[in-house]
Amino acid sequence: MKITGIEAIPYAIPYNHPLKFASGAVDTADHVLVRIHTDDGITGVADAPPRPYTYGETQVSIKNIVEEVFAPQVIGLDPFDREKVHAVMRRTINNQVAKGTVDVALWDLAGRALGRPVHQLLGGWTDSMRVSHMLGFKPAQELLDEALRFGEEYGVTTFKLKVGRRPLSLDIEACHVLREGLGPDVELYLDANRGWTANEAMQVLRQTDGLRLTLLEEPCDAKEAMSRRRLVEKSPIPVVGDESVPTAGDASRELLSGGCNAICIKTARSGFTEATEILGLCTGLGVDVTMGNQIDTQVGSLATVTFGAAHEATSRRAGELSNFLDMSDDLLTEPIAIADGRISVRNVPGVGAEIDGEKLSRYRTDR
């Protein structure tokens, strides 16, 4: 079997409302659907979510790098020879989302060719993941109302609170209101998206002491190396590297330098292959991992569930899997369902993302 072509299709689907966080805001999912074609007629599919305010990639750059740089060099290769494809992609620096999406599409293609679900090819640990829901920038009472609704409608019992605002009292109040309103058994953790300094993060931790917060993700820019290390040493809860650890090399540097002591894995930027390398590093060092979300579509969320459910370590914690509910529509023929706080893998060949051709034609922006 040989790769005969790679498509990178830009499309745009509006969100139901703007999503705001410390590093940016979005009102439309301007994503790229990547499809890898073969001479056997089998196609692998994956979704690329550009995040220029985090990684520097845009919809245009992802389309161009996939179709104009990667595709000419990988056409003719066997899609099972992933190391050869990765050798091609490594020649181009950065562009992690473009590379990760090609990798997921290759795994999807392999699963379809073998007639096996990819979650089994990766490890097959379990068949579902618990869901963590992300709460964005809103007044404290609105955050509580949203969390209560997700608990009642979907059975979600884990929430990630986006923080990083100034004055700090906004986020401190939100933490207190959520804990009081949700009770002691619901898990709450924070993600500042580099919005604070290390000293501000320490102040928030002091003023939320006793609220049973479980994690603090990217509290400040990892480039603030000295103050970040001091924060990690003094924090009573794990400090999670996210934007600072898109590659296995980045994760190694941050863990060994004391810049974090837990890692967020995102298949949207690491694919399945590098995500496996990052996971092996973390399990070898005894470091906790979370499965993160890059404001993914349902196509991207299926990839996260596929990888997260495949491994014991990634399925211990709830994965960030519900952001697709903020979208006004999606490309899947069969929508994802959250039942009893969980999303199940799809026991079909590949990752299980079947694309609705009519919807893709409606939302694509290159025609």
PDB file of N, CA, C and O in Angstrom, residues 27 66 113 140 148 151 194 228 233 237 299 343:
ATOM      1  N   ASP A  27     -14.143  32.654  18.349  1.00  0.00           N
ATOM      2  CA  ASP A  27     -15.580  32.620  18.117  1.00  0.00           C
ATOM      3  C   ASP A  27     -15.963  31.690  16.968  1.00  0.00           C
ATOM      4  O   ASP A  27     -17.138  31.442  16.724  1.00  0.00           O
ATOM      5  N   VAL A  66       1.258  21.099   5.120  1.00  0.00           N
ATOM      6  CA  VAL A  66       0.860  19.718   4.840  1.00  0.00           C
ATOM      7  C   VAL A  66       0.888  19.432   3.343  1.00  0.00           C
ATOM      8  O   VAL A  66       1.462  18.429   2.890  1.00  0.00           O
ATOM      9  N   ALA A 113      -7.032  -0.159   7.607  1.00  0.00           N
ATOM     10  CA  ALA A 113      -6.428  -1.191   6.762  1.00  0.00           C
ATOM     11  C   ALA A 113      -6.391  -2.541   7.466  1.00  0.00           C
ATOM     12  O   ALA A 113      -6.570  -3.594   6.830  1.00  0.00           O
ATOM     13  N   ALA A 140     -18.639  34.471  38.487  1.00  0.00           N
ATOM     14  CA  ALA A 140     -18.594  33.262  39.309  1.00  0.00           C
ATOM     15  C   ALA A 140     -19.916  32.503  39.331  1.00  0.00           C
ATOM     16  O   ALA A 140     -19.947  31.273  39.210  1.00  0.00           O
ATOM     17  N   LEU A 148     -23.150  23.090  37.339  1.00  0.00           N
ATOM     18  CA  LEU A 148     -24.298  22.326  37.841  1.00  0.00           C
ATOM     19  C   LEU A 148     -25.083  21.715  36.682  1.00  0.00           C
ATOM     20  O   LEU A 148     -25.557  20.568  36.775  1.00  0.00           O
ATOM     21  N   GLY A 151     -23.218  18.749  35.360  1.00  0.00           N
ATOM     22  CA  GLY A 151     -23.352  17.633  36.278  1.00  0.00           C
ATOM     23  C   GLY A 151     -24.690  16.939  36.127  1.00  0.00           C
ATOM     24  O   GLY A 151     -24.776  15.709  36.115  1.00  0.00           O
ATOM     25  N   ARG A 194      -0.688  30.723  31.214  1.00  0.00           N
ATOM     26  CA  ARG A 194       0.439  31.653  31.315  1.00  0.00           C
ATOM     27  C   ARG A 194      -0.010  33.073  31.658  1.00  0.00           C
ATOM     28  O   ARG A 194       0.737  34.044  31.442  1.00  0.00           O
ATOM     29  N   ARG A 228       9.482  30.186  38.181  1.00  0.00           N
ATOM     30  CA  ARG A 228       8.633  29.011  37.930  1.00  0.00           C
ATOM     31  C   ARG A 228       9.121  27.823  38.759  1.00  0.00           C
ATOM     32  O   ARG A 228       8.314  27.091  39.340  1.00  0.00           O
ATOM     33  N   GLU A 233       8.336  24.153  43.425  1.00  0.00           N
ATOM     34  CA  GLU A 233       8.833  23.634  44.701  1.00  0.00           C
ATOM     35  C   GLU A 233       7.884  23.921  45.853  1.00  0.00           C
ATOM     36  O   GLU A 233       7.726  23.102  46.769  1.00  0.00           O
ATOM     37  N   ILE A 237       0.122  21.552  45.220  1.00  0.00           N
ATOM     38  CA  ILE A 237      -0.493  20.677  44.221  1.00  0.00           C
ATOM     39  C   ILE A 237       0.420  20.626  42.992  1.00  0.00           C
ATOM     40  O   ILE A 237       1.239  21.519  42.777  1.00  0.00           O
ATOM     41  N   VAL A 299     -14.226  15.379  15.887  1.00  0.00           N
ATOM     42  CA  VAL A 299     -13.185  14.570  15.245  1.00  0.00           C
ATOM     43  C   VAL A 299     -11.949  14.545  16.129  1.00  0.00           C
ATOM     44  O   VAL A 299     -11.362  13.485  16.392  1.00  0.00           O
ATOM     45  N   ILE A 343     -17.203   9.310  27.814  1.00  0.00           N
ATOM     46  CA  ILE A 343     -17.281   9.155  26.362  1.00  0.00           C
ATOM     47  C   ILE A 343     -16.611   7.842  26.001  1.00  0.00           C
ATOM     48  O   ILE A 343     -15.500   7.542  26.456  1.00  0.00           O
TER      49      ILE A 343
END
